[in-house]
Amino acid sequence: METLFIWLGILSAFTFVLSLLLLPWFLIRIPPDYFIRPRDPHKWHVLLQPHALVRNLLGLPVLLAGIAMLVLPGQGLLTIMIGLGIMNFPGKFELEKWVVTRKGVLKAVNWIRKKSHHPPLQAP
């Protein structure tokens, strides 16, 4: 049992560093008009596409690691958000929009984008 906790701690530290390194990269890849452009009303067909399956299989371990980090050392919420960002599922846009409209989030995201010489995200 002790070795399990050691490995979970190592995984937690690894995903913490990885999430800090990948966060700016993910944020600058978002198009500036992402939250204001029209969306496809037929959302469920996304799950049947092969690239969506691959993205979900890659994002699921990151999401689970983030959930584990809520009780282990590490950036749990940040890792959960990165895992959800990798994944592709119905309702993802509404979840992203909800997160970005929280107080200070859009300001922080646009600060990171400004430091990387990218235009700010347009507010939803």
PDB file of N, CA, C and O in Angstrom, residues 32-96:
ATOM      1  N   PRO A  32      -9.493  33.599 -30.904  1.00  0.00           N
ATOM      2  CA  PRO A  32     -10.056  34.739 -30.158  1.00  0.00           C
ATOM      3  C   PRO A  32     -11.583  34.787 -30.154  1.00  0.00           C
ATOM      4  O   PRO A  32     -12.193  35.240 -29.199  1.00  0.00           O
ATOM      5  N   ASP A  33     -12.226  34.270 -31.208  1.00  0.00           N
ATOM      6  CA  ASP A  33     -13.685  34.309 -31.287  1.00  0.00           C
ATOM      7  C   ASP A  33     -14.342  32.996 -30.836  1.00  0.00           C
ATOM      8  O   ASP A  33     -15.509  32.747 -31.118  1.00  0.00           O
ATOM      9  N   TYR A  34     -13.635  32.172 -30.119  1.00  0.00           N
ATOM     10  CA  TYR A  34     -14.107  30.838 -29.739  1.00  0.00           C
ATOM     11  C   TYR A  34     -15.458  30.880 -29.022  1.00  0.00           C
ATOM     12  O   TYR A  34     -16.330  30.048 -29.271  1.00  0.00           O
ATOM     13  N   PHE A  35     -15.655  31.840 -28.129  1.00  0.00           N
ATOM     14  CA  PHE A  35     -16.870  31.867 -27.320  1.00  0.00           C
ATOM     15  C   PHE A  35     -18.025  32.616 -27.969  1.00  0.00           C
ATOM     16  O   PHE A  35     -19.130  32.628 -27.419  1.00  0.00           O
ATOM     17  N   ILE A  36     -17.802  33.239 -29.122  1.00  0.00           N
ATOM     18  CA  ILE A  36     -18.894  33.995 -29.741  1.00  0.00           C
ATOM     19  C   ILE A  36     -19.322  33.444 -31.093  1.00  0.00           C
ATOM     20  O   ILE A  36     -20.328  33.874 -31.635  1.00  0.00           O
ATOM     21  N   ARG A  37     -18.586  32.481 -31.656  1.00  0.00           N
ATOM     22  CA  ARG A  37     -18.996  31.950 -32.960  1.00  0.00           C
ATOM     23  C   ARG A  37     -20.101  30.911 -32.801  1.00  0.00           C
ATOM     24  O   ARG A  37     -20.233  30.283 -31.744  1.00  0.00           O
ATOM     25  N   PRO A  38     -20.911  30.707 -33.854  1.00  0.00           N
ATOM     26  CA  PRO A  38     -22.040  29.764 -33.769  1.00  0.00           C
ATOM     27  C   PRO A  38     -21.576  28.322 -33.554  1.00  0.00           C
ATOM     28  O   PRO A  38     -20.503  27.930 -33.991  1.00  0.00           O
ATOM     29  N   ARG A  39     -22.416  27.552 -32.901  1.00  0.00           N
ATOM     30  CA  ARG A  39     -22.126  26.151 -32.591  1.00  0.00           C
ATOM     31  C   ARG A  39     -23.043  25.221 -33.364  1.00  0.00           C
ATOM     32  O   ARG A  39     -24.160  25.585 -33.738  1.00  0.00           O
ATOM     33  N   ASP A  40     -22.590  23.970 -33.559  1.00  0.00           N
ATOM     34  CA  ASP A  40     -23.379  22.927 -34.206  1.00  0.00           C
ATOM     35  C   ASP A  40     -24.455  22.447 -33.231  1.00  0.00           C
ATOM     36  O   ASP A  40     -24.133  22.026 -32.122  1.00  0.00           O
ATOM     37  N   PRO A  41     -25.746  22.492 -33.634  1.00  0.00           N
ATOM     38  CA  PRO A  41     -26.798  22.065 -32.710  1.00  0.00           C
ATOM     39  C   PRO A  41     -26.816  20.545 -32.490  1.00  0.00           C
ATOM     40  O   PRO A  41     -27.373  20.065 -31.524  1.00  0.00           O
ATOM     41  N   HIS A  42     -26.219  19.770 -33.396  1.00  0.00           N
ATOM     42  CA  HIS A  42     -26.192  18.312 -33.261  1.00  0.00           C
ATOM     43  C   HIS A  42     -24.871  17.904 -32.607  1.00  0.00           C
ATOM     44  O   HIS A  42     -23.884  17.647 -33.276  1.00  0.00           O
ATOM     45  N   LYS A  43     -24.885  17.815 -31.287  1.00  0.00           N
ATOM     46  CA  LYS A  43     -23.653  17.622 -30.535  1.00  0.00           C
ATOM     47  C   LYS A  43     -23.267  16.154 -30.358  1.00  0.00           C
ATOM     48  O   LYS A  43     -22.107  15.846 -30.195  1.00  0.00           O
ATOM     49  N   TRP A  44     -24.219  15.257 -30.353  1.00  0.00           N
ATOM     50  CA  TRP A  44     -23.929  13.869 -30.007  1.00  0.00           C
ATOM     51  C   TRP A  44     -23.166  13.119 -31.090  1.00  0.00           C
ATOM     52  O   TRP A  44     -22.527  12.115 -30.802  1.00  0.00           O
ATOM     53  N   HIS A  45     -23.182  13.578 -32.335  1.00  0.00           N
ATOM     54  CA  HIS A  45     -22.446  12.882 -33.389  1.00  0.00           C
ATOM     55  C   HIS A  45     -20.933  12.976 -33.174  1.00  0.00           C
ATOM     56  O   HIS A  45     -20.176  12.190 -33.717  1.00  0.00           O
ATOM     57  N   VAL A  46     -20.497  13.910 -32.354  1.00  0.00           N
ATOM     58  CA  VAL A  46     -19.069  14.094 -32.067  1.00  0.00           C
ATOM     59  C   VAL A  46     -18.473  12.833 -31.443  1.00  0.00           C
ATOM     60  O   VAL A  46     -17.339  12.458 -31.737  1.00  0.00           O
ATOM     61  N   LEU A  47     -19.224  12.170 -30.591  1.00  0.00           N
ATOM     62  CA  LEU A  47     -18.703  11.004 -29.877  1.00  0.00           C
ATOM     63  C   LEU A  47     -18.406   9.821 -30.789  1.00  0.00           C
ATOM     64  O   LEU A  47     -17.659   8.924 -30.423  1.00  0.00           O
ATOM     65  N   LEU A  48     -18.979   9.803 -31.987  1.00  0.00           N
ATOM     66  CA  LEU A  48     -18.798   8.677 -32.895  1.00  0.00           C
ATOM     67  C   LEU A  48     -17.605   8.849 -33.833  1.00  0.00           C
ATOM     68  O   LEU A  48     -17.268   7.931 -34.573  1.00  0.00           O
ATOM     69  N   GLN A  49     -16.948   9.979 -33.795  1.00  0.00           N
ATOM     70  CA  GLN A  49     -15.815  10.219 -34.678  1.00  0.00           C
ATOM     71  C   GLN A  49     -14.539   9.643 -34.050  1.00  0.00           C
ATOM     72  O   GLN A  49     -14.325   9.774 -32.842  1.00  0.00           O
ATOM     73  N   PRO A  50     -13.685   9.005 -34.872  1.00  0.00           N
ATOM     74  CA  PRO A  50     -12.475   8.361 -34.321  1.00  0.00           C
ATOM     75  C   PRO A  50     -11.550   9.319 -33.577  1.00  0.00           C
ATOM     76  O   PRO A  50     -11.005   8.959 -32.534  1.00  0.00           O
ATOM     77  N   HIS A  51     -11.377  10.548 -34.087  1.00  0.00           N
ATOM     78  CA  HIS A  51     -10.468  11.459 -33.385  1.00  0.00           C
ATOM     79  C   HIS A  51     -11.027  11.853 -32.020  1.00  0.00           C
ATOM     80  O   HIS A  51     -10.275  12.106 -31.086  1.00  0.00           O
ATOM     81  N   ALA A  52     -12.351  11.867 -31.870  1.00  0.00           N
ATOM     82  CA  ALA A  52     -12.949  12.169 -30.564  1.00  0.00           C
ATOM     83  C   ALA A  52     -12.688  11.033 -29.587  1.00  0.00           C
ATOM     84  O   ALA A  52     -12.415  11.271 -28.406  1.00  0.00           O
ATOM     85  N   LEU A  53     -12.738   9.804 -30.069  1.00  0.00           N
ATOM     86  CA  LEU A  53     -12.432   8.657 -29.202  1.00  0.00           C
ATOM     87  C   LEU A  53     -10.997   8.704 -28.710  1.00  0.00           C
ATOM     88  O   LEU A  53     -10.721   8.471 -27.529  1.00  0.00           O
ATOM     89  N   VAL A  54     -10.066   9.027 -29.614  1.00  0.00           N
ATOM     90  CA  VAL A  54      -8.648   9.113 -29.238  1.00  0.00           C
ATOM     91  C   VAL A  54      -8.439  10.237 -28.228  1.00  0.00           C
ATOM     92  O   VAL A  54      -7.759  10.062 -27.219  1.00  0.00           O
ATOM     93  N   ARG A  55      -9.039  11.400 -28.490  1.00  0.00           N
ATOM     94  CA  ARG A  55      -8.901  12.530 -27.567  1.00  0.00           C
ATOM     95  C   ARG A  55      -9.461  12.186 -26.198  1.00  0.00           C
ATOM     96  O   ARG A  55      -8.871  12.535 -25.169  1.00  0.00           O
ATOM     97  N   ASN A  56     -10.596  11.506 -26.164  1.00  0.00           N
ATOM     98  CA  ASN A  56     -11.192  11.135 -24.888  1.00  0.00           C
ATOM     99  C   ASN A  56     -10.334  10.108 -24.150  1.00  0.00           C
ATOM    100  O   ASN A  56     -10.225  10.162 -22.928  1.00  0.00           O
ATOM    101  N   LEU A  57      -9.748   9.186 -24.890  1.00  0.00           N
ATOM    102  CA  LEU A  57      -8.865   8.198 -24.248  1.00  0.00           C
ATOM    103  C   LEU A  57      -7.588   8.838 -23.714  1.00  0.00           C
ATOM    104  O   LEU A  57      -7.034   8.381 -22.717  1.00  0.00           O
ATOM    105  N   LEU A  58      -7.114   9.904 -24.368  1.00  0.00           N
ATOM    106  CA  LEU A  58      -5.939  10.617 -23.873  1.00  0.00           C
ATOM    107  C   LEU A  58      -6.294  11.543 -22.704  1.00  0.00           C
ATOM    108  O   LEU A  58      -5.507  11.713 -21.774  1.00  0.00           O
ATOM    109  N   GLY A  59      -7.458  12.148 -22.748  1.00  0.00           N
ATOM    110  CA  GLY A  59      -7.855  13.101 -21.714  1.00  0.00           C
ATOM    111  C   GLY A  59      -8.352  12.453 -20.435  1.00  0.00           C
ATOM    112  O   GLY A  59      -8.235  13.036 -19.355  1.00  0.00           O
ATOM    113  N   LEU A  60      -8.878  11.230 -20.540  1.00  0.00           N
ATOM    114  CA  LEU A  60      -9.432  10.567 -19.361  1.00  0.00           C
ATOM    115  C   LEU A  60      -8.395  10.345 -18.252  1.00  0.00           C
ATOM    116  O   LEU A  60      -8.681  10.656 -17.090  1.00  0.00           O
ATOM    117  N   PRO A  61      -7.180   9.842 -18.547  1.00  0.00           N
ATOM    118  CA  PRO A  61      -6.207   9.686 -17.455  1.00  0.00           C
ATOM    119  C   PRO A  61      -5.808  11.020 -16.816  1.00  0.00           C
ATOM    120  O   PRO A  61      -5.589  11.088 -15.603  1.00  0.00           O
ATOM    121  N   VAL A  62      -5.745  12.075 -17.622  1.00  0.00           N
ATOM    122  CA  VAL A  62      -5.418  13.393 -17.067  1.00  0.00           C
ATOM    123  C   VAL A  62      -6.546  13.856 -16.149  1.00  0.00           C
ATOM    124  O   VAL A  62      -6.302  14.369 -15.049  1.00  0.00           O
ATOM    125  N   LEU A  63      -7.785  13.657 -16.585  1.00  0.00           N
ATOM    126  CA  LEU A  63      -8.937  14.011 -15.762  1.00  0.00           C
ATOM    127  C   LEU A  63      -8.937  13.226 -14.453  1.00  0.00           C
ATOM    128  O   LEU A  63      -9.134  13.787 -13.375  1.00  0.00           O
ATOM    129  N   LEU A  64      -8.702  11.919 -14.534  1.00  0.00           N
ATOM    130  CA  LEU A  64      -8.679  11.088 -13.331  1.00  0.00           C
ATOM    131  C   LEU A  64      -7.537  11.476 -12.398  1.00  0.00           C
ATOM    132  O   LEU A  64      -7.697  11.469 -11.169  1.00  0.00           O
ATOM    133  N   ALA A  65      -6.381  11.829 -12.965  1.00  0.00           N
ATOM    134  CA  ALA A  65      -5.262  12.290 -12.140  1.00  0.00           C
ATOM    135  C   ALA A  65      -5.633  13.585 -11.426  1.00  0.00           C
ATOM    136  O   ALA A  65      -5.286  13.788 -10.255  1.00  0.00           O
ATOM    137  N   GLY A  66      -6.335  14.479 -12.123  1.00  0.00           N
ATOM    138  CA  GLY A  66      -6.773  15.726 -11.503  1.00  0.00           C
ATOM    139  C   GLY A  66      -7.743  15.485 -10.358  1.00  0.00           C
ATOM    140  O   GLY A  66      -7.669  16.136  -9.312  1.00  0.00           O
ATOM    141  N   ILE A  67      -8.641  14.529 -10.550  1.00  0.00           N
ATOM    142  CA  ILE A  67      -9.581  14.190  -9.479  1.00  0.00           C
ATOM    143  C   ILE A  67      -8.818  13.625  -8.289  1.00  0.00           C
ATOM    144  O   ILE A  67      -9.103  13.965  -7.136  1.00  0.00           O
ATOM    145  N   ALA A  68      -7.826  12.779  -8.561  1.00  0.00           N
ATOM    146  CA  ALA A  68      -7.009  12.231  -7.473  1.00  0.00           C
ATOM    147  C   ALA A  68      -6.240  13.344  -6.764  1.00  0.00           C
ATOM    148  O   ALA A  68      -6.039  13.293  -5.543  1.00  0.00           O
ATOM    149  N   MET A  69      -5.807  14.355  -7.515  1.00  0.00           N
ATOM    150  CA  MET A  69      -5.047  15.450  -6.919  1.00  0.00           C
ATOM    151  C   MET A  69      -5.891  16.344  -6.026  1.00  0.00           C
ATOM    152  O   MET A  69      -5.340  17.201  -5.325  1.00  0.00           O
ATOM    153  N   LEU A  70      -7.186  16.173  -6.046  1.00  0.00           N
ATOM    154  CA  LEU A  70      -8.006  16.929  -5.112  1.00  0.00           C
ATOM    155  C   LEU A  70      -7.714  16.509  -3.673  1.00  0.00           C
ATOM    156  O   LEU A  70      -7.893  17.299  -2.747  1.00  0.00           O
ATOM    157  N   VAL A  71      -7.244  15.266  -3.500  1.00  0.00           N
ATOM    158  CA  VAL A  71      -6.883  14.799  -2.157  1.00  0.00           C
ATOM    159  C   VAL A  71      -5.385  14.537  -2.035  1.00  0.00           C
ATOM    160  O   VAL A  71      -4.879  14.396  -0.928  1.00  0.00           O
ATOM    161  N   LEU A  72      -4.672  14.473  -3.145  1.00  0.00           N
ATOM    162  CA  LEU A  72      -3.215  14.301  -3.150  1.00  0.00           C
ATOM    163  C   LEU A  72      -2.565  15.648  -3.435  1.00  0.00           C
ATOM    164  O   LEU A  72      -3.231  16.580  -3.873  1.00  0.00           O
ATOM    165  N   PRO A  73      -1.253  15.760  -3.232  1.00  0.00           N
ATOM    166  CA  PRO A  73      -0.589  17.019  -3.583  1.00  0.00           C
ATOM    167  C   PRO A  73      -0.644  17.260  -5.088  1.00  0.00           C
ATOM    168  O   PRO A  73      -0.524  16.340  -5.882  1.00  0.00           O
ATOM    169  N   GLY A  74      -0.827  18.500  -5.477  1.00  0.00           N
ATOM    170  CA  GLY A  74      -0.846  18.857  -6.890  1.00  0.00           C
ATOM    171  C   GLY A  74      -1.970  19.817  -7.210  1.00  0.00           C
ATOM    172  O   GLY A  74      -2.782  20.161  -6.354  1.00  0.00           O
ATOM    173  N   GLN A  75      -2.009  20.235  -8.440  1.00  0.00           N
ATOM    174  CA  GLN A  75      -3.010  21.189  -8.919  1.00  0.00           C
ATOM    175  C   GLN A  75      -4.210  20.426  -9.460  1.00  0.00           C
ATOM    176  O   GLN A  75      -4.345  20.250 -10.669  1.00  0.00           O
ATOM    177  N   GLY A  76      -5.088  19.973  -8.606  1.00  0.00           N
ATOM    178  CA  GLY A  76      -6.222  19.154  -9.010  1.00  0.00           C
ATOM    179  C   GLY A  76      -7.156  19.842  -9.982  1.00  0.00           C
ATOM    180  O   GLY A  76      -7.469  19.302 -11.037  1.00  0.00           O
ATOM    181  N   LEU A  77      -7.607  21.048  -9.643  1.00  0.00           N
ATOM    182  CA  LEU A  77      -8.564  21.737 -10.511  1.00  0.00           C
ATOM    183  C   LEU A  77      -7.949  22.086 -11.856  1.00  0.00           C
ATOM    184  O   LEU A  77      -8.596  21.945 -12.895  1.00  0.00           O
ATOM    185  N   LEU A  78      -6.703  22.525 -11.845  1.00  0.00           N
ATOM    186  CA  LEU A  78      -6.027  22.855 -13.092  1.00  0.00           C
ATOM    187  C   LEU A  78      -5.880  21.614 -13.970  1.00  0.00           C
ATOM    188  O   LEU A  78      -6.129  21.662 -15.178  1.00  0.00           O
ATOM    189  N   THR A  79      -5.516  20.504 -13.383  1.00  0.00           N
ATOM    190  CA  THR A  79      -5.351  19.263 -14.137  1.00  0.00           C
ATOM    191  C   THR A  79      -6.691  18.752 -14.645  1.00  0.00           C
ATOM    192  O   THR A  79      -6.780  18.244 -15.768  1.00  0.00           O
ATOM    193  N   ILE A  80      -7.738  18.912 -13.861  1.00  0.00           N
ATOM    194  CA  ILE A  80      -9.078  18.532 -14.320  1.00  0.00           C
ATOM    195  C   ILE A  80      -9.460  19.363 -15.537  1.00  0.00           C
ATOM    196  O   ILE A  80      -9.975  18.837 -16.529  1.00  0.00           O
ATOM    197  N   MET A  81      -9.189  20.661 -15.491  1.00  0.00           N
ATOM    198  CA  MET A  81      -9.536  21.529 -16.617  1.00  0.00           C
ATOM    199  C   MET A  81      -8.738  21.165 -17.870  1.00  0.00           C
ATOM    200  O   MET A  81      -9.261  21.203 -18.983  1.00  0.00           O
ATOM    201  N   ILE A  82      -7.477  20.806 -17.703  1.00  0.00           N
ATOM    202  CA  ILE A  82      -6.673  20.389 -18.854  1.00  0.00           C
ATOM    203  C   ILE A  82      -7.216  19.075 -19.423  1.00  0.00           C
ATOM    204  O   ILE A  82      -7.332  18.910 -20.628  1.00  0.00           O
ATOM    205  N   GLY A  83      -7.567  18.146 -18.551  1.00  0.00           N
ATOM    206  CA  GLY A  83      -8.151  16.890 -19.009  1.00  0.00           C
ATOM    207  C   GLY A  83      -9.441  17.108 -19.772  1.00  0.00           C
ATOM    208  O   GLY A  83      -9.668  16.511 -20.826  1.00  0.00           O
ATOM    209  N   LEU A  84     -10.286  17.992 -19.262  1.00  0.00           N
ATOM    210  CA  LEU A  84     -11.530  18.309 -19.970  1.00  0.00           C
ATOM    211  C   LEU A  84     -11.249  19.033 -21.276  1.00  0.00           C
ATOM    212  O   LEU A  84     -11.970  18.863 -22.259  1.00  0.00           O
ATOM    213  N   GLY A  85     -10.191  19.853 -21.299  1.00  0.00           N
ATOM    214  CA  GLY A  85      -9.820  20.552 -22.526  1.00  0.00           C
ATOM    215  C   GLY A  85      -9.367  19.603 -23.617  1.00  0.00           C
ATOM    216  O   GLY A  85      -9.610  19.841 -24.801  1.00  0.00           O
ATOM    217  N   ILE A  86      -8.712  18.530 -23.235  1.00  0.00           N
ATOM    218  CA  ILE A  86      -8.259  17.528 -24.206  1.00  0.00           C
ATOM    219  C   ILE A  86      -9.452  16.757 -24.757  1.00  0.00           C
ATOM    220  O   ILE A  86      -9.512  16.463 -25.947  1.00  0.00           O
ATOM    221  N   MET A  87     -10.398  16.468 -23.888  1.00  0.00           N
ATOM    222  CA  MET A  87     -11.526  15.626 -24.268  1.00  0.00           C
ATOM    223  C   MET A  87     -12.511  16.374 -25.163  1.00  0.00           C
ATOM    224  O   MET A  87     -12.491  17.592 -25.254  1.00  0.00           O
ATOM    225  N   ASN A  88     -13.377  15.596 -25.820  1.00  0.00           N
ATOM    226  CA  ASN A  88     -14.389  16.141 -26.709  1.00  0.00           C
ATOM    227  C   ASN A  88     -15.702  15.428 -26.399  1.00  0.00           C
ATOM    228  O   ASN A  88     -15.827  14.239 -26.635  1.00  0.00           O
ATOM    229  N   PHE A  89     -16.680  16.165 -25.852  1.00  0.00           N
ATOM    230  CA  PHE A  89     -17.943  15.557 -25.457  1.00  0.00           C
ATOM    231  C   PHE A  89     -19.052  16.599 -25.526  1.00  0.00           C
ATOM    232  O   PHE A  89     -18.794  17.803 -25.488  1.00  0.00           O
ATOM    233  N   PRO A  90     -20.309  16.164 -25.634  1.00  0.00           N
ATOM    234  CA  PRO A  90     -21.429  17.105 -25.648  1.00  0.00           C
ATOM    235  C   PRO A  90     -21.488  17.869 -24.325  1.00  0.00           C
ATOM    236  O   PRO A  90     -21.294  17.299 -23.257  1.00  0.00           O
ATOM    237  N   GLY A  91     -21.712  19.162 -24.400  1.00  0.00           N
ATOM    238  CA  GLY A  91     -21.776  19.988 -23.206  1.00  0.00           C
ATOM    239  C   GLY A  91     -20.443  20.610 -22.822  1.00  0.00           C
ATOM    240  O   GLY A  91     -20.375  21.394 -21.882  1.00  0.00           O
ATOM    241  N   LYS A  92     -19.385  20.266 -23.560  1.00  0.00           N
ATOM    242  CA  LYS A  92     -18.061  20.797 -23.238  1.00  0.00           C
ATOM    243  C   LYS A  92     -18.026  22.313 -23.403  1.00  0.00           C
ATOM    244  O   LYS A  92     -17.472  23.011 -22.555  1.00  0.00           O
ATOM    245  N   PHE A  93     -18.621  22.835 -24.469  1.00  0.00           N
ATOM    246  CA  PHE A  93     -18.602  24.270 -24.701  1.00  0.00           C
ATOM    247  C   PHE A  93     -19.304  25.018 -23.566  1.00  0.00           C
ATOM    248  O   PHE A  93     -18.810  26.043 -23.093  1.00  0.00           O
ATOM    249  N   GLU A  94     -20.445  24.521 -23.126  1.00  0.00           N
ATOM    250  CA  GLU A  94     -21.165  25.176 -22.036  1.00  0.00           C
ATOM    251  C   GLU A  94     -20.338  25.159 -20.756  1.00  0.00           C
ATOM    252  O   GLU A  94     -20.319  26.143 -20.014  1.00  0.00           O
ATOM    253  N   LEU A  95     -19.632  24.067 -20.496  1.00  0.00           N
ATOM    254  CA  LEU A  95     -18.770  23.986 -19.318  1.00  0.00           C
ATOM    255  C   LEU A  95     -17.609  24.977 -19.425  1.00  0.00           C
ATOM    256  O   LEU A  95     -17.304  25.693 -18.463  1.00  0.00           O
ATOM    257  N   GLU A  96     -16.977  25.053 -20.595  1.00  0.00           N
ATOM    258  CA  GLU A  96     -15.878  26.002 -20.797  1.00  0.00           C
ATOM    259  C   GLU A  96     -16.367  27.444 -20.643  1.00  0.00           C
ATOM    260  O   GLU A  96     -15.687  28.281 -20.037  1.00  0.00           O
TER     261      GLU A  96
END
